[in-house]
Short mmCIF file of C-alpha atoms in Angstrom, two decimals:
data_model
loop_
_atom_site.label_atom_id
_atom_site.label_comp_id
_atom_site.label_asym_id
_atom_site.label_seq_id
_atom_site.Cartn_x
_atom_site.Cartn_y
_atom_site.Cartn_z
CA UNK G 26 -2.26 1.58 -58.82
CA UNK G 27 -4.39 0.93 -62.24
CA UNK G 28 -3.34 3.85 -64.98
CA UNK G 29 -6.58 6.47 -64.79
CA UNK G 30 -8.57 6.21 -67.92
CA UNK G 31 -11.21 9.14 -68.13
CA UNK G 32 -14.45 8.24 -69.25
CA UNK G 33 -14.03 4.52 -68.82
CA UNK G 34 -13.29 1.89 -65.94
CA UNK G 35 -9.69 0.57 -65.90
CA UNK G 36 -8.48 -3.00 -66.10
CA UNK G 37 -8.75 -4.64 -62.53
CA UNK G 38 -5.32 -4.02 -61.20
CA UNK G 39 -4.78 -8.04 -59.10
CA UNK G 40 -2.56 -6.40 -56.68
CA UNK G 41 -4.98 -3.90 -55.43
CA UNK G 42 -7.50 -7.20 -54.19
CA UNK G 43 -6.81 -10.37 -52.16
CA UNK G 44 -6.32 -13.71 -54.01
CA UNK G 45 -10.10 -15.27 -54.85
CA UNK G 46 -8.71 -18.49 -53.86
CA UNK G 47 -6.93 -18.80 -50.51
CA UNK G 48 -6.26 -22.29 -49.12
CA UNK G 49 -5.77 -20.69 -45.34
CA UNK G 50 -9.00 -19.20 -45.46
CA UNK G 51 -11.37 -22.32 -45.52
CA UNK G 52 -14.51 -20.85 -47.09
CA UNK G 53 -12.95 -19.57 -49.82
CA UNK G 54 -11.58 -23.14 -50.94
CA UNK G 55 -15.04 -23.79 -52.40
CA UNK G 56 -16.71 -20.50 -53.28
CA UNK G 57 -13.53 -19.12 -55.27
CA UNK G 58 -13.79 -18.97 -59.14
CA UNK G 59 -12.15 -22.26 -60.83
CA UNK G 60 -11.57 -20.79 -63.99
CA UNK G 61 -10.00 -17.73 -65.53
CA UNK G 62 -11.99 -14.34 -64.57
CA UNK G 63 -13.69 -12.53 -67.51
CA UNK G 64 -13.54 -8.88 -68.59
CA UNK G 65 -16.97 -7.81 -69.95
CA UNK G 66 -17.19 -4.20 -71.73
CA UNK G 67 -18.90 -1.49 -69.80
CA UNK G 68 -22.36 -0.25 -71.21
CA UNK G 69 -23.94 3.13 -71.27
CA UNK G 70 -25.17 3.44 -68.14
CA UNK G 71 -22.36 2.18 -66.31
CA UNK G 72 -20.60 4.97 -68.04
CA UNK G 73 -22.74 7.56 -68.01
CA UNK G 74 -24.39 7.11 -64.50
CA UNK G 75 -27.94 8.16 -63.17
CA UNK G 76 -27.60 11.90 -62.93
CA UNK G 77 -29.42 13.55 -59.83
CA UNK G 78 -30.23 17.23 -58.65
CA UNK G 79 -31.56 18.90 -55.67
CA UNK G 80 -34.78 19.80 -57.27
CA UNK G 81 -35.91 16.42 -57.06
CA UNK G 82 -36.11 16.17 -53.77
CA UNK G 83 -38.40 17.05 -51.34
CA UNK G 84 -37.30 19.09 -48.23
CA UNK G 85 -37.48 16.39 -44.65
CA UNK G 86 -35.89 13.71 -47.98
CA UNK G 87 -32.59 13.96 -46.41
CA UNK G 88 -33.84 13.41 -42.81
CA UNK G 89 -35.32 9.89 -42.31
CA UNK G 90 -36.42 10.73 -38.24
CA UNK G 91 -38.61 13.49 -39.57
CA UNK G 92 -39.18 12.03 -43.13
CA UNK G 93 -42.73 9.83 -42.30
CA UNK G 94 -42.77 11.13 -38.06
CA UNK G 95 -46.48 10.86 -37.50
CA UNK G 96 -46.79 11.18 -34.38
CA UNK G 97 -43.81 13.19 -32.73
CA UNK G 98 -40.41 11.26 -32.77
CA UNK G 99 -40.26 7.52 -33.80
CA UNK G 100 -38.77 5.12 -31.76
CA UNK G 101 -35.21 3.59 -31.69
CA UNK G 102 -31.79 4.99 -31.44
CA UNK G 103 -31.07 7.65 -33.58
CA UNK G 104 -28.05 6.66 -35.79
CA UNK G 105 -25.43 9.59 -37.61
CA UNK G 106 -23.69 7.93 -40.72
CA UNK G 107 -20.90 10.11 -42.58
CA UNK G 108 -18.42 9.33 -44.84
CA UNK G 109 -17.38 9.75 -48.95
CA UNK G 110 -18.39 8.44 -51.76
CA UNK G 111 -15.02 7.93 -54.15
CA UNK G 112 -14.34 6.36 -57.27
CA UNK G 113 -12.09 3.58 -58.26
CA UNK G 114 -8.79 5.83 -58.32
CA UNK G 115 -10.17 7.51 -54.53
CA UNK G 116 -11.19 10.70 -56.30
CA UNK G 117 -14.50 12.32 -54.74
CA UNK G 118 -17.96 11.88 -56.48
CA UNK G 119 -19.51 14.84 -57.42
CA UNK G 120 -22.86 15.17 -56.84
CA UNK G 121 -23.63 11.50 -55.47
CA UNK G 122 -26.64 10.29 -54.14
CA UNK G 123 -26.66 7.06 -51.35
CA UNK G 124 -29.63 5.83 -50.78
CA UNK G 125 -30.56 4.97 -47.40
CA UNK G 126 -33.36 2.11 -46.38
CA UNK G 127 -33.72 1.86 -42.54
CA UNK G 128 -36.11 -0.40 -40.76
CA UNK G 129 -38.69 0.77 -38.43
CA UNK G 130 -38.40 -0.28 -34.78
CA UNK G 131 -40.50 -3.30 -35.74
CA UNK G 132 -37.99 -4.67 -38.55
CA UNK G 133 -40.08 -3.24 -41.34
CA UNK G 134 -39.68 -1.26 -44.31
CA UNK G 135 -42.04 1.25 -45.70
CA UNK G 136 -41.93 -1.07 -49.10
CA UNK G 137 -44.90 -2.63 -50.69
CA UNK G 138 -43.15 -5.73 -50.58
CA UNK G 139 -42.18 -5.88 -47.28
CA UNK G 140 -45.00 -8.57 -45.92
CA UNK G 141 -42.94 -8.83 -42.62
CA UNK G 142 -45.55 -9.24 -39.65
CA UNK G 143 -43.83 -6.59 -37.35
CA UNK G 144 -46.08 -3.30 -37.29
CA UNK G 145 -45.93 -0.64 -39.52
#
């Protein structure tokens, strides 16, 4: 495993990812890099990180059945997701947010770019 560095992302360690380039898997003949990969310095904000508390939030923000229900319960299967958010070295996250964007029954998202004909 890569050697922790606090503060900072460590080197790529090869042996923790597949080869790019593997001849017995076809597709990635042509789509794997021909040259050399490059390292490229972190900036700030990939250091630092978006920062996010509770306040923020409103109170149905973690509950997307009951977060824009008009109408009594919306339609379609209801859908529990769980898991961890971790770092590189599989340490927990502290204070992560995921962001969740879930279509409507129609395909849509509540988005103001989202000119999909399904309904709204």
């Amino acid at each position: 495993m890569s050697q922790i560095i606090w503060g900072a992302y460590a080197q790529r360690n090869t042996d923790d990812h597949p080869p790019a380039y593997t001849p017995g898997y076809k597709t990635s003949v042509l789509r794997s890099p021909k040259n050399a990969l490059i390292s490229i310095a972190e900036t700030l904000t990939e250091v630092t990180a978006p920062h996010f508390s509770a306040d923020k939030f409103g109170p149905k923000d973690n509950d997307l059945i009951l977060n824009y229900a008009k109408d009594g319960l919306p339609i379609g299967e209801r859908v529990i997701v769980h898991g961890y958010v971790r770092d590189q070295f599989g340490r927990p996250v502290k204070n992560a947010l995921v962001e969740v964007w879930q279509a409507n029954a129609s395909g849509r998202y509540r988005h103001p770019n989202d000119q999909y004909i399904g309904a709204m």
